[in-house]
PDB file of N, CA and C and ligand atoms in Angstrom:
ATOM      1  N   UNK F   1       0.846  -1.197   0.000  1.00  0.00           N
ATOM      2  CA  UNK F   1       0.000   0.000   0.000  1.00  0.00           C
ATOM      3  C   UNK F   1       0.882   1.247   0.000  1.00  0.00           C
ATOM      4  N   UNK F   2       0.829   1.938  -1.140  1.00  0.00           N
ATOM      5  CA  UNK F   2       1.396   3.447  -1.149  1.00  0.00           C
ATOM      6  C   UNK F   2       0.706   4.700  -0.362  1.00  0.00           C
ATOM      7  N   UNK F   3       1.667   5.294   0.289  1.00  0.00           N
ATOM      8  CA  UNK F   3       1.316   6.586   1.072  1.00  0.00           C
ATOM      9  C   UNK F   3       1.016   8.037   0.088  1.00  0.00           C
ATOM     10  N   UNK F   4       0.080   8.704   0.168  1.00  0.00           N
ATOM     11  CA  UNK F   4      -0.180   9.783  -0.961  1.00  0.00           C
ATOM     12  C   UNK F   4      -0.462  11.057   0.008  1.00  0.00           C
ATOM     13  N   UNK F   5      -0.088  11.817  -0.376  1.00  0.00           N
ATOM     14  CA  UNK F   5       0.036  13.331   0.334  1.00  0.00           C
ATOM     15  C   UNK F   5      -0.759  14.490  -0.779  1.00  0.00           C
ATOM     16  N   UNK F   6      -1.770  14.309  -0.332  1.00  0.00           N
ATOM     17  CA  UNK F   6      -2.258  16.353  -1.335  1.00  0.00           C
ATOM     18  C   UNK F   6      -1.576  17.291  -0.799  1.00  0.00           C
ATOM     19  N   UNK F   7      -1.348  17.849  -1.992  1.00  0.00           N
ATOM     20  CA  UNK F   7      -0.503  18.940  -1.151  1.00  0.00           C
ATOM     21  C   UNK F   7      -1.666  20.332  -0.808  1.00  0.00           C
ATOM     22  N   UNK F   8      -2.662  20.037  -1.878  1.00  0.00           N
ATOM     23  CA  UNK F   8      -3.887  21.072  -1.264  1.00  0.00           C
ATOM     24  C   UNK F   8      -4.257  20.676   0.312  1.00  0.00           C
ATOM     25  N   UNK F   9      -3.889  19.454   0.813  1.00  0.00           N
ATOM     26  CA  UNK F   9      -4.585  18.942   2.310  1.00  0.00           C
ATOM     27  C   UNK F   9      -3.715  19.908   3.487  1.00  0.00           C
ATOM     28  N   UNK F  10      -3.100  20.384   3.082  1.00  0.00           N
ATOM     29  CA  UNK F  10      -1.672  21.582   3.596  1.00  0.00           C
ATOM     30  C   UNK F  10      -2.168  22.833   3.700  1.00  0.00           C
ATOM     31  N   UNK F  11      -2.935  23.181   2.390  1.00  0.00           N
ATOM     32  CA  UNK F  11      -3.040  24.372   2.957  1.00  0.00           C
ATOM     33  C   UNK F  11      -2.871  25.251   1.156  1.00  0.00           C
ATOM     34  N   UNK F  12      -1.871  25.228   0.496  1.00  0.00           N
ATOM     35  CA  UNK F  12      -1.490  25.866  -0.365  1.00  0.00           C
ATOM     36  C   UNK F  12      -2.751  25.219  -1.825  1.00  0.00           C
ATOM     37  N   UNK F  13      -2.818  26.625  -2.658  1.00  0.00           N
ATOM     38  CA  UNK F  13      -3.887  25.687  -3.777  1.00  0.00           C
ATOM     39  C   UNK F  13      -2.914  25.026  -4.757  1.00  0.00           C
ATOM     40  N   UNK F  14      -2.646  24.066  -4.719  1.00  0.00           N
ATOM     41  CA  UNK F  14      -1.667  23.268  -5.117  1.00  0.00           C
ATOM     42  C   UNK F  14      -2.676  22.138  -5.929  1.00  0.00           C
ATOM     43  N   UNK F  15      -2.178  21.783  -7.377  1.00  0.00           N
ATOM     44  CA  UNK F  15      -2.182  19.996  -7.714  1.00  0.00           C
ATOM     45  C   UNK F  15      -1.558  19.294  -7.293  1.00  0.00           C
ATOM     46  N   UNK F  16      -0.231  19.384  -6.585  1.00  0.00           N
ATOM     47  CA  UNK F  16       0.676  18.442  -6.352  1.00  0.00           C
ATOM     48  C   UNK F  16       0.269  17.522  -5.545  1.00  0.00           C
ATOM     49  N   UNK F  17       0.637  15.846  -6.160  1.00  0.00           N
ATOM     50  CA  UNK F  17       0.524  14.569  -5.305  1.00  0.00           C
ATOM     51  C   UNK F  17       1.805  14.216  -5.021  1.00  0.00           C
ATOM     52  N   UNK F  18       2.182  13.874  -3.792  1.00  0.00           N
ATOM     53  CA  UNK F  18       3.570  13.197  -3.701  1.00  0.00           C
ATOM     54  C   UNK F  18       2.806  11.347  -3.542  1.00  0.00           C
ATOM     55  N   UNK F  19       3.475  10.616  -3.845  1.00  0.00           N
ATOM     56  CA  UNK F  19       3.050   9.450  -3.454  1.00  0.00           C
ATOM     57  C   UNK F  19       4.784   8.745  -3.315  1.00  0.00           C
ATOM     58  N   UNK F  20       4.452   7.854  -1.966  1.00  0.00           N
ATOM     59  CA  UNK F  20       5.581   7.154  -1.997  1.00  0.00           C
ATOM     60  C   UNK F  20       5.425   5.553  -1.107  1.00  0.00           C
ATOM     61  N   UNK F  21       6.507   4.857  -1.091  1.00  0.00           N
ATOM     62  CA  UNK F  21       6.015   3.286  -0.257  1.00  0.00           C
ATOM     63  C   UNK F  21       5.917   3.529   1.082  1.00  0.00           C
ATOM     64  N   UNK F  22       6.581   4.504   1.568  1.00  0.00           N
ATOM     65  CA  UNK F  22       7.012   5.197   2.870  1.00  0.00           C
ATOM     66  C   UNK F  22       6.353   6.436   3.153  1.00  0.00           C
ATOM     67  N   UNK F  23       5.995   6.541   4.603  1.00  0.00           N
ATOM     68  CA  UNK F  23       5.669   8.329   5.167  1.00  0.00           C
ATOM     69  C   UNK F  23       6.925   8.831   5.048  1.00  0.00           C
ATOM     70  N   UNK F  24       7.902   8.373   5.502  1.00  0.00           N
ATOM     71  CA  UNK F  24       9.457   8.995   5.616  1.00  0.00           C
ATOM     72  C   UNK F  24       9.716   9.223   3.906  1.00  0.00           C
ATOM     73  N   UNK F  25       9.827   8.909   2.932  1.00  0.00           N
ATOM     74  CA  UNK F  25       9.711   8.889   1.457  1.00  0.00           C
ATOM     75  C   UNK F  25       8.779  10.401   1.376  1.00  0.00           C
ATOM     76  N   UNK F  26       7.462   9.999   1.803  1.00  0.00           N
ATOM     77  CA  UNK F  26       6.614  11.026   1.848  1.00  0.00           C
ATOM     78  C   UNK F  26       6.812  12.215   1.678  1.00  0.00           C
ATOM     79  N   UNK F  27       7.362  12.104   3.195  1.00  0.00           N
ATOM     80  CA  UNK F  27       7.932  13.568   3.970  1.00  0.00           C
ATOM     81  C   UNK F  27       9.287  14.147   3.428  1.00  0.00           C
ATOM     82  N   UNK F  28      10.047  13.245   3.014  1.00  0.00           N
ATOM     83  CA  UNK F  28      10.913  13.995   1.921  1.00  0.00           C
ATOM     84  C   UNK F  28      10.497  14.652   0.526  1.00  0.00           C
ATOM     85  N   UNK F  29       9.913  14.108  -0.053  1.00  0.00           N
ATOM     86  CA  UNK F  29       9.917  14.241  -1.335  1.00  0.00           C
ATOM     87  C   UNK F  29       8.691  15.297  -1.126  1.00  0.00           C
ATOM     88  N   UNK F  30       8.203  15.780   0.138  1.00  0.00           N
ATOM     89  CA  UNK F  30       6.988  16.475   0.490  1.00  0.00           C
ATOM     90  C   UNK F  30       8.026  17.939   0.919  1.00  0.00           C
ATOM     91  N   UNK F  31       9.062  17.797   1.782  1.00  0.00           N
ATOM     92  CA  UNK F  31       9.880  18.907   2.022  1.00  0.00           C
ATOM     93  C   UNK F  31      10.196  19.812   0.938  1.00  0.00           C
ATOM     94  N   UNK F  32      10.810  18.720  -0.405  1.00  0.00           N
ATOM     95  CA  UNK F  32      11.351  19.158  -1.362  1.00  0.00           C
ATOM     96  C   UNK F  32      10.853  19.861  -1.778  1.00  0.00           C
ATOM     97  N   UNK F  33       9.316  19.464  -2.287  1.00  0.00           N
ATOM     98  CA  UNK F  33       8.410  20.614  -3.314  1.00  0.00           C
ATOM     99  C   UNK F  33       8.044  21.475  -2.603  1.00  0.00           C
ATOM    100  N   UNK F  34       7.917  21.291  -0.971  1.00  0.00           N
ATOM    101  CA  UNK F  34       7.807  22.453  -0.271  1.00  0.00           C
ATOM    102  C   UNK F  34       8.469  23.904  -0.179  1.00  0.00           C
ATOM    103  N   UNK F  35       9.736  23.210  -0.464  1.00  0.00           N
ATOM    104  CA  UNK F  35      11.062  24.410  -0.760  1.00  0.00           C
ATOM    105  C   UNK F  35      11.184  24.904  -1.876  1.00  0.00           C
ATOM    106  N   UNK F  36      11.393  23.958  -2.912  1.00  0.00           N
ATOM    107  CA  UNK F  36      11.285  24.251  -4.267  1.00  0.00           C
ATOM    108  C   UNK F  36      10.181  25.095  -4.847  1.00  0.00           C
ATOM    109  N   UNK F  37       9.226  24.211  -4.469  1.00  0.00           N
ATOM    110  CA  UNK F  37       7.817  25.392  -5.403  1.00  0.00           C
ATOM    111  C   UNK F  37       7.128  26.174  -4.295  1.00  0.00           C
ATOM    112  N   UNK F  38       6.856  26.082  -3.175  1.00  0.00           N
ATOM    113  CA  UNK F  38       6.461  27.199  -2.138  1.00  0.00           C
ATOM    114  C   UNK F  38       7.642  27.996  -1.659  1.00  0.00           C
ATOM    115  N   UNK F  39       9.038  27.653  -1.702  1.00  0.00           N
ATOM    116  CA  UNK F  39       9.687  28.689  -0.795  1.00  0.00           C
ATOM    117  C   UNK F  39       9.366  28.579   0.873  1.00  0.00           C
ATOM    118  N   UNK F  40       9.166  27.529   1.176  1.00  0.00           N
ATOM    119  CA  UNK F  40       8.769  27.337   3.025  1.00  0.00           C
ATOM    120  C   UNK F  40       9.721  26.532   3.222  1.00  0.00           C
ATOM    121  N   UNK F  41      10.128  27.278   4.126  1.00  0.00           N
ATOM    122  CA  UNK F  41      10.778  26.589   5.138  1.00  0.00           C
ATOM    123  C   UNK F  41      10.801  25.088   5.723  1.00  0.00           C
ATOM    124  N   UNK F  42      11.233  23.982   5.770  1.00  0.00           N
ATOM    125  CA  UNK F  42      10.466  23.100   6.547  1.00  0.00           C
ATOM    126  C   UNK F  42      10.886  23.013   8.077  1.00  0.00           C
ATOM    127  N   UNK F  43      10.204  23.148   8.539  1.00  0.00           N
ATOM    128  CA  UNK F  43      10.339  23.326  10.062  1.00  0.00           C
ATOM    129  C   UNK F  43       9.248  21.934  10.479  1.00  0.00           C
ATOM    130  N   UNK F  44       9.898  21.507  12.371  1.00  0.00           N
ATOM    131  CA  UNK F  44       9.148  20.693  12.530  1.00  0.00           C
ATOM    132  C   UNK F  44       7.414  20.485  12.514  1.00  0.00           C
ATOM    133  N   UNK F  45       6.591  21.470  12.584  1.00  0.00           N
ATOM    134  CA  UNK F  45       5.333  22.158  12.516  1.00  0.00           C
ATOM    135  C   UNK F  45       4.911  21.632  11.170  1.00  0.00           C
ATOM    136  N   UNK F  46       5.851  22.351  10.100  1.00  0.00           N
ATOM    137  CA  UNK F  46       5.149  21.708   8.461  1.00  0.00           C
ATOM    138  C   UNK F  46       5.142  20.708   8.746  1.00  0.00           C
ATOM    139  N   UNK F  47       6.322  19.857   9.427  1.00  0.00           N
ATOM    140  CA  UNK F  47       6.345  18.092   8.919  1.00  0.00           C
ATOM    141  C   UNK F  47       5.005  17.548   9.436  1.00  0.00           C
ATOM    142  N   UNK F  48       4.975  17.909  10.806  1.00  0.00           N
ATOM    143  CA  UNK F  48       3.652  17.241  11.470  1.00  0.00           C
ATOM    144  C   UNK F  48       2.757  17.827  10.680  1.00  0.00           C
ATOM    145  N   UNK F  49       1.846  18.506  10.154  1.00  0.00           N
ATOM    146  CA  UNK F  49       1.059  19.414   9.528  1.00  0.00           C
ATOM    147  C   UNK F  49       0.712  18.222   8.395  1.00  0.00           C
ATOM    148  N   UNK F  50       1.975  18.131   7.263  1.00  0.00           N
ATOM    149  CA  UNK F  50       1.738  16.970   6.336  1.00  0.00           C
ATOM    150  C   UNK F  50       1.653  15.718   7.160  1.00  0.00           C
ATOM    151  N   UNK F  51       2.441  15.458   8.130  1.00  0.00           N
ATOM    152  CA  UNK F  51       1.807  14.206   8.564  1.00  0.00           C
ATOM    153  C   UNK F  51       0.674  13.603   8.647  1.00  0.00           C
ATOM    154  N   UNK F  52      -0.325  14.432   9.170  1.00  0.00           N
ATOM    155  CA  UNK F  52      -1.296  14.390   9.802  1.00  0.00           C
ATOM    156  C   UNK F  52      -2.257  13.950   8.344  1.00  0.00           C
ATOM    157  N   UNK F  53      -1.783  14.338   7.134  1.00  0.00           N
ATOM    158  CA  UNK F  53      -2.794  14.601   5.895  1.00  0.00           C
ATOM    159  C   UNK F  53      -2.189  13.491   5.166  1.00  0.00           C
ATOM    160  N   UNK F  54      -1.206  12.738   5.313  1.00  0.00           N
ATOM    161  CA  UNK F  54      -0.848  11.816   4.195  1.00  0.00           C
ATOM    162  C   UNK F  54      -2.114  10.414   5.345  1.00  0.00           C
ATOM    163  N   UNK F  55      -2.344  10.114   4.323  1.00  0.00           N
ATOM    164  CA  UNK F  55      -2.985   8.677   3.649  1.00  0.00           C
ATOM    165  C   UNK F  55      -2.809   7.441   2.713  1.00  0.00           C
ATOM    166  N   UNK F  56      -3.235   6.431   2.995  1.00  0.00           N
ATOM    167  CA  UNK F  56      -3.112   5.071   3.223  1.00  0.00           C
ATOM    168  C   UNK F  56      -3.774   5.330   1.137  1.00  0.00           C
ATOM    169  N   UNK F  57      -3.024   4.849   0.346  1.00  0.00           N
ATOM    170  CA  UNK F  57      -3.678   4.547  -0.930  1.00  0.00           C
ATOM    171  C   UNK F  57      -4.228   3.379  -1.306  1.00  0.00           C
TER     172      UNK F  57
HETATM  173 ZN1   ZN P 101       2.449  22.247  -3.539  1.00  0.00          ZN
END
């Protein structure tokens, strides 16, 4: 079962899906576009924030 993250479930009006086999996968590849295409910071707050919104695919 793959883990999938909206990135609209965050907060930003975003299409972006991260999907990965892992939350830890997740949460990286969730930091990245965080930095890259929002410019945020990731601080511990974002991580839990997406935590809370990734789901079971
Ligand atoms: Zn996004």
């Amino acid at each position: 079962m793959a883990k999938v993250l909206r990135c609209r479930d965050v907060g930003p009006d975003c299409d972006a899906v991260v999907r990965a086999e892992t939350e830890d996968e997740v949460l990286k590849q969730a930091g990245e576009h965080a930095q890259s295409v929002h410019g945020l910071e990731v601080t511990a707050e974002l991580v839990e924030a997406v935590r809370k919104v990734i789901k079971d695919e």
